[in-house]
Coordinates of C-alpha atoms and ligand atoms in Angstrom, one line a residue:
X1 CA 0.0 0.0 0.0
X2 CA 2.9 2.2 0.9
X3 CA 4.7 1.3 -2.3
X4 CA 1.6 2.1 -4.1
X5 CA 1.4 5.4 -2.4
X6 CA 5.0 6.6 -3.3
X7 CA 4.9 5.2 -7.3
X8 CA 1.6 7.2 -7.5
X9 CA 3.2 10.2 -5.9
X10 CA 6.6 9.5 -8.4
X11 CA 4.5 9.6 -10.9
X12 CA 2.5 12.6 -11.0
X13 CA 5.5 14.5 -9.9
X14 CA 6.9 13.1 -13.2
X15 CA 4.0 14.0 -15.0
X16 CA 3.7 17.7 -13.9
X17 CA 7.5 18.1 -14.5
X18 CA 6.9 16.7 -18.0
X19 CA 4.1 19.3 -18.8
X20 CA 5.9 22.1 -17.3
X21 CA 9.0 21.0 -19.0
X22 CA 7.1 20.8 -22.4
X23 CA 5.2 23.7 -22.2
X24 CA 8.9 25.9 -21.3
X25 CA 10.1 24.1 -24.3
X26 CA 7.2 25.3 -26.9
X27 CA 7.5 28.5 -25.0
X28 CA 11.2 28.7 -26.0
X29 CA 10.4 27.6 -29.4
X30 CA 7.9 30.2 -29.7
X31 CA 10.2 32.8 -28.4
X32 CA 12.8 31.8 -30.9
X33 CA 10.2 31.8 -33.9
X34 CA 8.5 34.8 -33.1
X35 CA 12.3 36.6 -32.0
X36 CA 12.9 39.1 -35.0
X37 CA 16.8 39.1 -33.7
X38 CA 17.3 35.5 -34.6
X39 CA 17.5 32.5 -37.5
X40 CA 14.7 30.1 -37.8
X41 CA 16.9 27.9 -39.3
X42 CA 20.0 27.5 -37.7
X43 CA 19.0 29.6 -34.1
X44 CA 22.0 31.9 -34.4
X45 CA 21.7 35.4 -35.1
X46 CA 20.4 37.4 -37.9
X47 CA 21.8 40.0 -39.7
X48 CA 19.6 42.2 -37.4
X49 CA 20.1 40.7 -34.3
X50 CA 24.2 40.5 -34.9
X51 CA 23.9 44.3 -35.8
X52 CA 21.9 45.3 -32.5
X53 CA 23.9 43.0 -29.9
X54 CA 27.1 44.3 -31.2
X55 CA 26.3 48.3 -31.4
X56 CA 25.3 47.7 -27.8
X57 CA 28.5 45.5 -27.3
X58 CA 31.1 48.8 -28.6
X59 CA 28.6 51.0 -27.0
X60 CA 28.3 50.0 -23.5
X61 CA 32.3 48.5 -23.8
X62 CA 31.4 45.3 -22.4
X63 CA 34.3 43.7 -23.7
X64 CA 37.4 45.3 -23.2
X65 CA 39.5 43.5 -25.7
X66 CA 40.1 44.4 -29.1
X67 CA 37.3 43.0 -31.3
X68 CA 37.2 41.8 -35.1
X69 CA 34.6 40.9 -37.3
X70 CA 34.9 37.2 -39.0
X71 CA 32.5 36.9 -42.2
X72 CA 32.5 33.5 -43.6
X73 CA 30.8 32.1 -46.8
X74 CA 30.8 28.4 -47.9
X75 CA 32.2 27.8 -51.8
X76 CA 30.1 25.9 -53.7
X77 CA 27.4 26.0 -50.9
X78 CA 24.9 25.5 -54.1
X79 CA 26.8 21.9 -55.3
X80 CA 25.9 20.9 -51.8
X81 CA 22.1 21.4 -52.6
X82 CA 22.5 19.7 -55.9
X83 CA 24.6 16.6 -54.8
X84 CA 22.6 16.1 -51.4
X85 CA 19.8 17.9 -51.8
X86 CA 18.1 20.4 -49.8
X87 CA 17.7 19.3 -46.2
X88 CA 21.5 18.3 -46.4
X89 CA 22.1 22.3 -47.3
X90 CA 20.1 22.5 -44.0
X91 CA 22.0 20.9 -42.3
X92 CA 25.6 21.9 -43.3
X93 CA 23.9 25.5 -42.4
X94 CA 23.2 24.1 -39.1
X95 CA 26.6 22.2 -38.4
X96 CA 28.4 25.6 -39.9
X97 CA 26.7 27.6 -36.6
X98 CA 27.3 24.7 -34.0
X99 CA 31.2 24.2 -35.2
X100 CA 31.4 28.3 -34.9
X101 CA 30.3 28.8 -31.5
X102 CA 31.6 25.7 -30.1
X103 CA 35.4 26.6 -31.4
X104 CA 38.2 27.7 -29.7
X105 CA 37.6 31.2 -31.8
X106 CA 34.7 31.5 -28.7
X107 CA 32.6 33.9 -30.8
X108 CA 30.8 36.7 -28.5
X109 CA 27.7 36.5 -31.3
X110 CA 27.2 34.4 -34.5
X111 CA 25.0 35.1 -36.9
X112 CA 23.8 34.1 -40.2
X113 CA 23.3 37.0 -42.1
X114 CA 21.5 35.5 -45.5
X115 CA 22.2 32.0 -47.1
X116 CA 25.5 30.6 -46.6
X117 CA 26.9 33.9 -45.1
X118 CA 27.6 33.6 -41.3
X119 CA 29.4 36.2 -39.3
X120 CA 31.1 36.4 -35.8
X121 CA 32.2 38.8 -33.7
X122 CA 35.2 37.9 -31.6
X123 CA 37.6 38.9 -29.1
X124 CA 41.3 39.5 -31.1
X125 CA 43.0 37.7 -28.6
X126 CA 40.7 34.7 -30.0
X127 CA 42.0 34.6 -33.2
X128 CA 43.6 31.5 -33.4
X129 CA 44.5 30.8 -37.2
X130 CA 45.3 27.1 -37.1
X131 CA 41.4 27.3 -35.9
X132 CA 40.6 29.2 -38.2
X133 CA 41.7 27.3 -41.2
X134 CA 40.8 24.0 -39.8
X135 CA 37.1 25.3 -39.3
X136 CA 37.1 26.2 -43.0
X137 CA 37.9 22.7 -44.2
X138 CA 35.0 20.5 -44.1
X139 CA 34.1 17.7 -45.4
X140 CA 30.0 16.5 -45.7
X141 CA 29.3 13.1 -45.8
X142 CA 25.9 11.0 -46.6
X143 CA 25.9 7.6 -47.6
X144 CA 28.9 6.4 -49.4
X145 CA 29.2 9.6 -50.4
X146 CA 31.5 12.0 -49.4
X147 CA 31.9 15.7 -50.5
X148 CA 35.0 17.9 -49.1
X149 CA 34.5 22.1 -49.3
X150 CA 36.1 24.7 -48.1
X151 CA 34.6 28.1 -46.3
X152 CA 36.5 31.6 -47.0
X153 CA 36.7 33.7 -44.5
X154 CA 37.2 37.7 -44.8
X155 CA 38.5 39.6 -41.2
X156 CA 37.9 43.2 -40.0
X157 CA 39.8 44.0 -37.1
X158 CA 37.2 46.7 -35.1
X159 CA 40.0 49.6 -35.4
X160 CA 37.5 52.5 -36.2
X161 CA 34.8 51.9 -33.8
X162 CA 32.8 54.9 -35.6
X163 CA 31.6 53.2 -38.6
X164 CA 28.8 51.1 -38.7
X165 CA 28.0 47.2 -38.1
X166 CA 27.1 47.1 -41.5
X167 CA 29.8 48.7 -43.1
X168 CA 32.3 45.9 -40.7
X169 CA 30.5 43.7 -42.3
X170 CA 31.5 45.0 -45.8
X171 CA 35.3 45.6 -45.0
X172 CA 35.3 41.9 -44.1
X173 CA 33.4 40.7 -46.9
X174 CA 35.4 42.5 -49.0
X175 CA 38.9 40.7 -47.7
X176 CA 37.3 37.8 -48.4
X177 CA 37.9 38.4 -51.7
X178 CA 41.1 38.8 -51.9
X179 CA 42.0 35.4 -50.5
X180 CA 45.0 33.8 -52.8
X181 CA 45.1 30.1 -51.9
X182 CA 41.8 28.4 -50.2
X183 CA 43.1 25.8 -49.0
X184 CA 47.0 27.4 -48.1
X185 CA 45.1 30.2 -46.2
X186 CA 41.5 30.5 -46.2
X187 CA 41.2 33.9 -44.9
X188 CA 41.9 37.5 -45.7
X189 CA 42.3 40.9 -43.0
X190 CA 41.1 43.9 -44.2
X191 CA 42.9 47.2 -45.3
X192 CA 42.5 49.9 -46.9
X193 CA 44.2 48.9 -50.1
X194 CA 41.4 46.8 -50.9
X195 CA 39.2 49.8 -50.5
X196 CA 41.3 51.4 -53.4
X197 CA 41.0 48.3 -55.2
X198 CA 37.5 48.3 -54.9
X199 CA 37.1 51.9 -56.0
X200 CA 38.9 50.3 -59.0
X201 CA 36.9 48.3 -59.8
X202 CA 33.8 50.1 -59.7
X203 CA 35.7 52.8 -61.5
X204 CA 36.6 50.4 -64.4
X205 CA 32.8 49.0 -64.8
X206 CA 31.6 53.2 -65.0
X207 CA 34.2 53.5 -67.4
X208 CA 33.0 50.2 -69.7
X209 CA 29.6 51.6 -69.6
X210 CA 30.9 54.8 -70.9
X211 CA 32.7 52.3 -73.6
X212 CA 29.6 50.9 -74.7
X213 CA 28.0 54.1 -75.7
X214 CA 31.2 54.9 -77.5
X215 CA 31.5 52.1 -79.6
X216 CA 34.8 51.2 -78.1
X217 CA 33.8 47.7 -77.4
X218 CA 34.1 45.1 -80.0
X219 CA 33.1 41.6 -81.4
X220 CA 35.5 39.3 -82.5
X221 CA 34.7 35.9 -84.2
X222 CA 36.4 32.8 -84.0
X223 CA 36.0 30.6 -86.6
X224 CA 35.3 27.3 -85.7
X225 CA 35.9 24.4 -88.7
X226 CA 34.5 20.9 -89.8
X227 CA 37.1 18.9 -88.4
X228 CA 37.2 16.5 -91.6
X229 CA 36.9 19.1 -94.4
X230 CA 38.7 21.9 -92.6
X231 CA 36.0 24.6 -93.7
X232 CA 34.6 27.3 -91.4
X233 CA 31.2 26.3 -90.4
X234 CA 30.0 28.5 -87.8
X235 CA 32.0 31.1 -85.2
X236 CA 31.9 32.2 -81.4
X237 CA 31.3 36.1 -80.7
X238 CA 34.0 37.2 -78.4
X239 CA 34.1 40.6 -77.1
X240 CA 37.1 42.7 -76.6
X241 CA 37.4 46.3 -75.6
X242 CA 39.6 48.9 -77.6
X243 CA 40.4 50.9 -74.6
X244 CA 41.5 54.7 -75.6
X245 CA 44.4 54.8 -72.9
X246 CA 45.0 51.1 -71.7
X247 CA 44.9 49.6 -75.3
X248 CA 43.2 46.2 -76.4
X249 CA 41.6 44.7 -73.5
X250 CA 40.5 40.8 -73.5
X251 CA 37.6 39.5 -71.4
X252 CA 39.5 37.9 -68.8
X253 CA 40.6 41.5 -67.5
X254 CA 37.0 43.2 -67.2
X255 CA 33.8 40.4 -67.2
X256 CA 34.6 38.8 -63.8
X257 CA 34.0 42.6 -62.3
X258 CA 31.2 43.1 -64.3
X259 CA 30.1 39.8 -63.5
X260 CA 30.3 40.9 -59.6
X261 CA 28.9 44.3 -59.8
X262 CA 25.8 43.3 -61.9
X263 CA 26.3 44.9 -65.3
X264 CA 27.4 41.4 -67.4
X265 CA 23.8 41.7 -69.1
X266 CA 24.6 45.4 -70.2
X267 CA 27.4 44.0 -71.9
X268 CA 26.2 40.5 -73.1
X269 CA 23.1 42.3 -74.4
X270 CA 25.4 45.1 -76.9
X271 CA 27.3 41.6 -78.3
X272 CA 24.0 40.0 -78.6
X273 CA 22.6 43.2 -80.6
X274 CA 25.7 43.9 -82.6
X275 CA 26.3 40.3 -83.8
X276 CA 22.4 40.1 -84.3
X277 CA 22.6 43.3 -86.3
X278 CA 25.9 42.1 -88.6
X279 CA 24.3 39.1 -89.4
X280 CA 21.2 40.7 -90.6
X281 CA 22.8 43.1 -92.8
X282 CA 24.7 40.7 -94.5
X283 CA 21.7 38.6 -95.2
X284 CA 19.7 41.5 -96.5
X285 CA 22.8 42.0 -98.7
X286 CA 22.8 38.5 -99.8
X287 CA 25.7 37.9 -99.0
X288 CA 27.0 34.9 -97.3
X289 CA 27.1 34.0 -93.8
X290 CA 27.7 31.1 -91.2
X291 CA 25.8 30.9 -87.7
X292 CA 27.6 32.6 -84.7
X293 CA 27.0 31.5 -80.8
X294 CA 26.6 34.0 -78.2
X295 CA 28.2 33.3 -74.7
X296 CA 25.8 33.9 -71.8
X297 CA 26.4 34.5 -68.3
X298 CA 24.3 32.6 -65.9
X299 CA 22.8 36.2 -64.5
X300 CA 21.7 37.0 -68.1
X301 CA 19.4 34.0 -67.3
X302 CA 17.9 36.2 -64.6
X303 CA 17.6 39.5 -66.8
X304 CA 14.1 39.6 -68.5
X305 CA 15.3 42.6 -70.7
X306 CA 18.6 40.4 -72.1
X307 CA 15.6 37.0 -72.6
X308 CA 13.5 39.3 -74.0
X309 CA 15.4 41.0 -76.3
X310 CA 17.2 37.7 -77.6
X311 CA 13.6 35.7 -78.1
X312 CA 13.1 38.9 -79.9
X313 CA 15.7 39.0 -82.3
X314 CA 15.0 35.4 -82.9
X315 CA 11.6 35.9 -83.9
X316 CA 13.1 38.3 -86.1
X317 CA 12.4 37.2 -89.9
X318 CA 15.5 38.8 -91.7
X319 CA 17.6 36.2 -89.7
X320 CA 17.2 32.8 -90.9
X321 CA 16.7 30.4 -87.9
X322 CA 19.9 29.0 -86.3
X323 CA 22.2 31.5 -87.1
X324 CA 22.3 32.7 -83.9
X325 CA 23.9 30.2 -81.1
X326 CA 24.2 30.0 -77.6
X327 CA 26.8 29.4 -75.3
X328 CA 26.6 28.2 -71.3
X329 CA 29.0 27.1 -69.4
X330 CA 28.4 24.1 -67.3
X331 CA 29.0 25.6 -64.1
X332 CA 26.5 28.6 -65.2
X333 CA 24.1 25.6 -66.3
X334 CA 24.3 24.0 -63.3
X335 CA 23.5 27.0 -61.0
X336 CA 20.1 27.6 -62.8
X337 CA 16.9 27.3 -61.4
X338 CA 14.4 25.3 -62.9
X339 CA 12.3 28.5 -64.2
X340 CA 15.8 29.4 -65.9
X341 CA 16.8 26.2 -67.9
X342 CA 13.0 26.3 -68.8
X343 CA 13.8 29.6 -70.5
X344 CA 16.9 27.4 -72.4
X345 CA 14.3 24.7 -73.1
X346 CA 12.1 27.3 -74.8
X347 CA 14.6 28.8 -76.7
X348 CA 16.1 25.8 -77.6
X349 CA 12.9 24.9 -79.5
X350 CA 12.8 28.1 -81.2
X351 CA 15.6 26.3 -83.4
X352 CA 18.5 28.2 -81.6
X353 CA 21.0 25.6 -81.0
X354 CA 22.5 25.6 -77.4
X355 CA 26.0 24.6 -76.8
X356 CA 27.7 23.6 -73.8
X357 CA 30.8 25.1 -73.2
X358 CA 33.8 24.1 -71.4
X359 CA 32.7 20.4 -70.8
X360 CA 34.7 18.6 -68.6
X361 CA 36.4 21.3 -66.6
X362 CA 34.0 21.5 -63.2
X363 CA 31.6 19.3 -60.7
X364 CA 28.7 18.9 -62.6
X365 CA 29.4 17.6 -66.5
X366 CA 27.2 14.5 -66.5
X367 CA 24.3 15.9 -64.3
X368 CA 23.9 18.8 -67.4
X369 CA 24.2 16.3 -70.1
X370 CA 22.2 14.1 -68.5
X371 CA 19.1 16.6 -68.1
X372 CA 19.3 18.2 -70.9
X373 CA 19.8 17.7 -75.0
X374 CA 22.9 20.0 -75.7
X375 CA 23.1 20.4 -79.4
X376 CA 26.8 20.6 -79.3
X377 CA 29.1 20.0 -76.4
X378 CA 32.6 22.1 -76.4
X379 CA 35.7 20.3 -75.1
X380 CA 37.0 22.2 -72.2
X381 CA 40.4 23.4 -73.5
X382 CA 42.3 21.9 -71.0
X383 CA 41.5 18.3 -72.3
X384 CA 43.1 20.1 -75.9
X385 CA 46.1 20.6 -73.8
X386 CA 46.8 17.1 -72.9
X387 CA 47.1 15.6 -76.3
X388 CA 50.2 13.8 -76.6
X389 CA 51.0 14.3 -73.6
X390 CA 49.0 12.4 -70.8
X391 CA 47.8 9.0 -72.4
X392 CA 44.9 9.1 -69.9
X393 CA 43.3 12.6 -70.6
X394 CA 43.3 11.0 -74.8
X395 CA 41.3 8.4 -73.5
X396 CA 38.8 10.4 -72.0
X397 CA 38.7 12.3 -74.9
X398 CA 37.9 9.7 -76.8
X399 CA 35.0 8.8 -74.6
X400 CA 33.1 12.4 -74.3
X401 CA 33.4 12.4 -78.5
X402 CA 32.0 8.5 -78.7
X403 CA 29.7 9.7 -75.3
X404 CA 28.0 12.8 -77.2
X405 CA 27.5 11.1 -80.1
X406 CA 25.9 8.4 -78.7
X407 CA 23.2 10.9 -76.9
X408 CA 23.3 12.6 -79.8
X409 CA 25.6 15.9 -79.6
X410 CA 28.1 17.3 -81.6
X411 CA 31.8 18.1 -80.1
X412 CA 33.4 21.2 -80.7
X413 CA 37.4 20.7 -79.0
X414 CA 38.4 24.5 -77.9
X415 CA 42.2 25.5 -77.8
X416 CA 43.3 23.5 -81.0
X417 CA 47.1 25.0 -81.8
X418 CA 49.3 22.3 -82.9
X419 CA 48.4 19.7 -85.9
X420 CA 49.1 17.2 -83.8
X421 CA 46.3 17.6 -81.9
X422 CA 44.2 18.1 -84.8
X423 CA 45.2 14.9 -86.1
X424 CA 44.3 13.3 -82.9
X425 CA 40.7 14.8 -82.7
X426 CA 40.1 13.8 -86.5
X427 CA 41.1 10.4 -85.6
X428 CA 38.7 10.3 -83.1
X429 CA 35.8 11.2 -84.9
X430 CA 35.8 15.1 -83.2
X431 CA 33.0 17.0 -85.0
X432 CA 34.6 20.6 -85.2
X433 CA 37.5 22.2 -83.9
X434 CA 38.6 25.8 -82.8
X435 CA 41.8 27.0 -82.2
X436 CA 44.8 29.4 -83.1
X437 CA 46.1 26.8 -85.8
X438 CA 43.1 27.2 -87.8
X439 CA 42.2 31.2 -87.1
X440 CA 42.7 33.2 -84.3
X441 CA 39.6 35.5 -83.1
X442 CA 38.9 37.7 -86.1
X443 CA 37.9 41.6 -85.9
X444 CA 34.7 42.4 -87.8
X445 CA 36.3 43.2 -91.6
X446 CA 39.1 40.6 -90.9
X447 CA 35.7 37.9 -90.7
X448 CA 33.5 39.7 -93.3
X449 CA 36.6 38.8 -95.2
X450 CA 37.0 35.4 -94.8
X451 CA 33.2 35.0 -95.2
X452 CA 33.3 36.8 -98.6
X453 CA 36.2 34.3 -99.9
X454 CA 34.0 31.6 -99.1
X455 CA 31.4 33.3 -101.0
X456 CA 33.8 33.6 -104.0
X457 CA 34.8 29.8 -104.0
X458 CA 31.3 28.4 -103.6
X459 CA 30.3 30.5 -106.3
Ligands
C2E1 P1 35.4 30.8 -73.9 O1 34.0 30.9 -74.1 O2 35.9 29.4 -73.5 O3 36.2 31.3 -75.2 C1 37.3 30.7 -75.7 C2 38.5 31.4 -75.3 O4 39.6 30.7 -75.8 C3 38.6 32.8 -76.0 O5 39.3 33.6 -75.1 C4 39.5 32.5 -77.2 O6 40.2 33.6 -77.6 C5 40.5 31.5 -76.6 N1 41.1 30.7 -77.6 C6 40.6 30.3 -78.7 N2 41.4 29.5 -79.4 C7 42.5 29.3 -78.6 C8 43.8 28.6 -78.7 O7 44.1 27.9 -79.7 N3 44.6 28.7 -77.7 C9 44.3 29.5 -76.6 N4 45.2 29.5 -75.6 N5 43.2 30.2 -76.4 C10 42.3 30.1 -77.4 P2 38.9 35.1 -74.8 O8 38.4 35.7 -76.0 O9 39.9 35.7 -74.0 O10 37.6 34.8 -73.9 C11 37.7 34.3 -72.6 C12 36.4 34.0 -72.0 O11 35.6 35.2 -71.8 C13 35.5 33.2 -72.9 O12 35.9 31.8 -72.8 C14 34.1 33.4 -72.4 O13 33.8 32.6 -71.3 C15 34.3 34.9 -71.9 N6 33.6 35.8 -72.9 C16 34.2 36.2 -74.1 N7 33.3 37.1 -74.7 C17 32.2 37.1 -73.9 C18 30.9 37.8 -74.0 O14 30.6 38.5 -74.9 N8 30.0 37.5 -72.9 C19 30.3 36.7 -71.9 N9 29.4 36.6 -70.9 N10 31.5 36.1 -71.8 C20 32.4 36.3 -72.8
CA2 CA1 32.4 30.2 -75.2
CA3 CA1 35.1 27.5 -73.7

């Protein structure tokens, strides 16, 4: 009876505890839901939050160490998503917080500020590199498989405690980008140089919008030939920009800034417009011409006015369908969304062929091939490169050629300069080839040229 007495007892103590203990636990998650400070996802800060602890952090000195701010962001976050899906993302967002504020770096807040961007705030004294580099190697695994990334992180040591939280934010996001080596040293401190180089940049993307008014960018055409017959059957559009002071300037030096401030589609929309317009008039002359492919940048993708005006052109009845091309990359195809390779599925049924370009040379070749029907599929030019020289790359080779046929592509090989590599790629049954040996990239009346001597001999 006694027995009886205290289980009963035991157990409704355990019971109430139990309810209370729930109910503090919903409250908490309430709290933490309905807290505008914080990340529903991953319970760390927001960029809100971080902003508002640490004004009131230099404010009140609370801490009286030096401070810095730490921003991180995850390369290839988006291959992640792809190769594991989306509640592995999740949780790599997750595990990125729990590593942070459980490392000897002992953040005083962390915060995700939007996507894969996380920052800390933390003591100087903290700032233990090793740390620091080891927390930006990671490896995710699921299954048998097992996927290693690395994080950047950009550092602003608090010097000025005048400027904004935001602006911190900025300076260190900016570093970020001026890490060499991610996997030597992962991480980048702030100065003002970078500031200048910055100002540089923007200075250089004003001064190529100023270009385009004035004409002073150009399109260039690369032939590309019939690898059996030797006879220019279509080209690729490449811009370059006759700079009045700093001379010719090739695309390498100004599309990755314009890539990063936005205005790629400014510039992808003037080639699109002035090849567009070139190919017209020659037609209306009657003269003759061969199709040219356009390279597009996977933000073009996102740029109704550049879509618009291209579906435009292509509806346009003084140019015969298929005469204009386009390129993608495959890491630009692989970071659309499913609205934007719709958009390539429409187009490509407008009778525009779509090309694939540098095949080969990142994470996700198969997965584009595999989901949709490239009409041609360009050899990465490093494969080129390897001819003759590493028995295993020829082999491989020979597999994407006898690979695209079989789902029904064409291969283009890029970077073709000796003849024995264009012996090689004949031998193997390569489609087309493009390359200095054959023709450099032509200026306008250089290619009208060539195109009129074909003219001549077919006629
Ligand atoms: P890409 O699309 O892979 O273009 C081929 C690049 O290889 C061109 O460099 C071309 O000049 C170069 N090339 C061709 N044959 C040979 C060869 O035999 N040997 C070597 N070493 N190189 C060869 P370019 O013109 O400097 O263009 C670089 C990249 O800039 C292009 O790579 C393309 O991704 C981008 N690009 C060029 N024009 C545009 C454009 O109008 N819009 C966009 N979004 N990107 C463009
Ligand atoms: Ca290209
Ligand atoms: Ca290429």
């Amino acid at each position: 009876m006694m027995m009886e007495h205290i289980l009963i007892t035991f157990l409704a103590c355990f019971v109430i505890f139990l309810i209370c203990y729930i109910g503090r636990m919903h409250q908490k998650i309430q709290r933490l839901h309905n807290d505008k400070d914080h990340d529903t996802l991953t319970g760390a800060y927001n960029r809100t939050g971080f902003i508002r602890r640490t004004e009131k952090i230099i404010q009140d000195c609370t801490v009286s160490d030096e401070l810095c701010v730490l921003f991180f962001n995850i390369k290839g976050f988006k291959v992640i998503n792809e190769l594991f899906g989306l509640d592995a993302g999740d949780k790599v967002l997750r595990q990125s917080v729990e590593l942070l504020q459980t490392s000897q770096l002992k953040p005083l807040l962390t915060a995700r500020i939007e996507a894969d961007h996380f920052v800390c705030l933390i003591r100087q004294s903290n700032l233990i590199y090793d740390e620091l580099v080891s927390l930006c190697h990671r490896t995710y695994v699921m299954d048998d498989k097992q996927f290693n990334f690395y994080c950047r992180c950009g550092i602003y040591m608090v010097t000025d405690k005048t400027i904004n939280v935001s602006s911190m934010f900025d300076r260190a996001k900016l570093a970020k980008e001026f890490i060499l080596d991610d996997y030597a040293q992962p991480y980048a401190i702030y100065d003002n140089s970078m500031r200048d180089g910055f100002v540089a940049k923007n200075e250089l993307t004003s001064q190529l919008l100023r270009a385009l008014k004035d004409n002073e960018v150009k399109v260039y055409y690369q032939p590309i030939y019939e690898a059996k017959t030797k006879k220019a059957v279509s080209a690729e559009a490449l811009v370059r920009w006759e700079n009045s002071q700093m001379g010719q300037l090739f695309p390498g030096q100004f599309i990755p800034i314009l890539e990063e401030n936005g205005y790629i589609s400014e510039l992808d929309l003037y080639i699109a417009n002035h090849t567009t317009e070139f190919l017209r008039n020659r037609t209306a002359q009657g003269k003759f011409t061969i199709p040219v492919s356009l390279n597009l940048s996977r933000k073009d993708f996102y740029n109704t006015k550049m879509i618009d005006m291209l579906i435009s052109n292509l509806r346009d009845t003084y140019l015969p369908v298929g005469y204009v091309c386009i390129e993608i990359t495959e890491s630009a195809y692989a970071s659309l969304a499913e609205h934007n390779s719709e958009i390539l599925n429409m187009i490509k049924k407008m009778g525009v062929k779509i090309l694939l370009d540098d095949f080969g040379s990142g994470y996700s070749s198969f997965s584009a091939i595999q989901d949709f029907d490239f009409d041609i599929i360009k050899l990465d030019i490093g494969f080129t490169r390897q001819i003759g020289v590493n028995k295993n790359a020829e082999w491989i080779i020979q597999s994407i050629i006898d690979m695209s046929h079989h789902i029904g592509s064409k291969v283009i090989a890029e970077g073709v300069e000796t003849q024995q590599q264009a012996d090689f790629l004949v031998g193997m049954n390569c489609d087309y080839i493009q390359g200095y040996l054959y023709s450099k990239p032509l200026s306008q009346p250089e290619f009208e040229n060539l195109l009129d001597r074909y003219q001549e001999t077919i006629a």
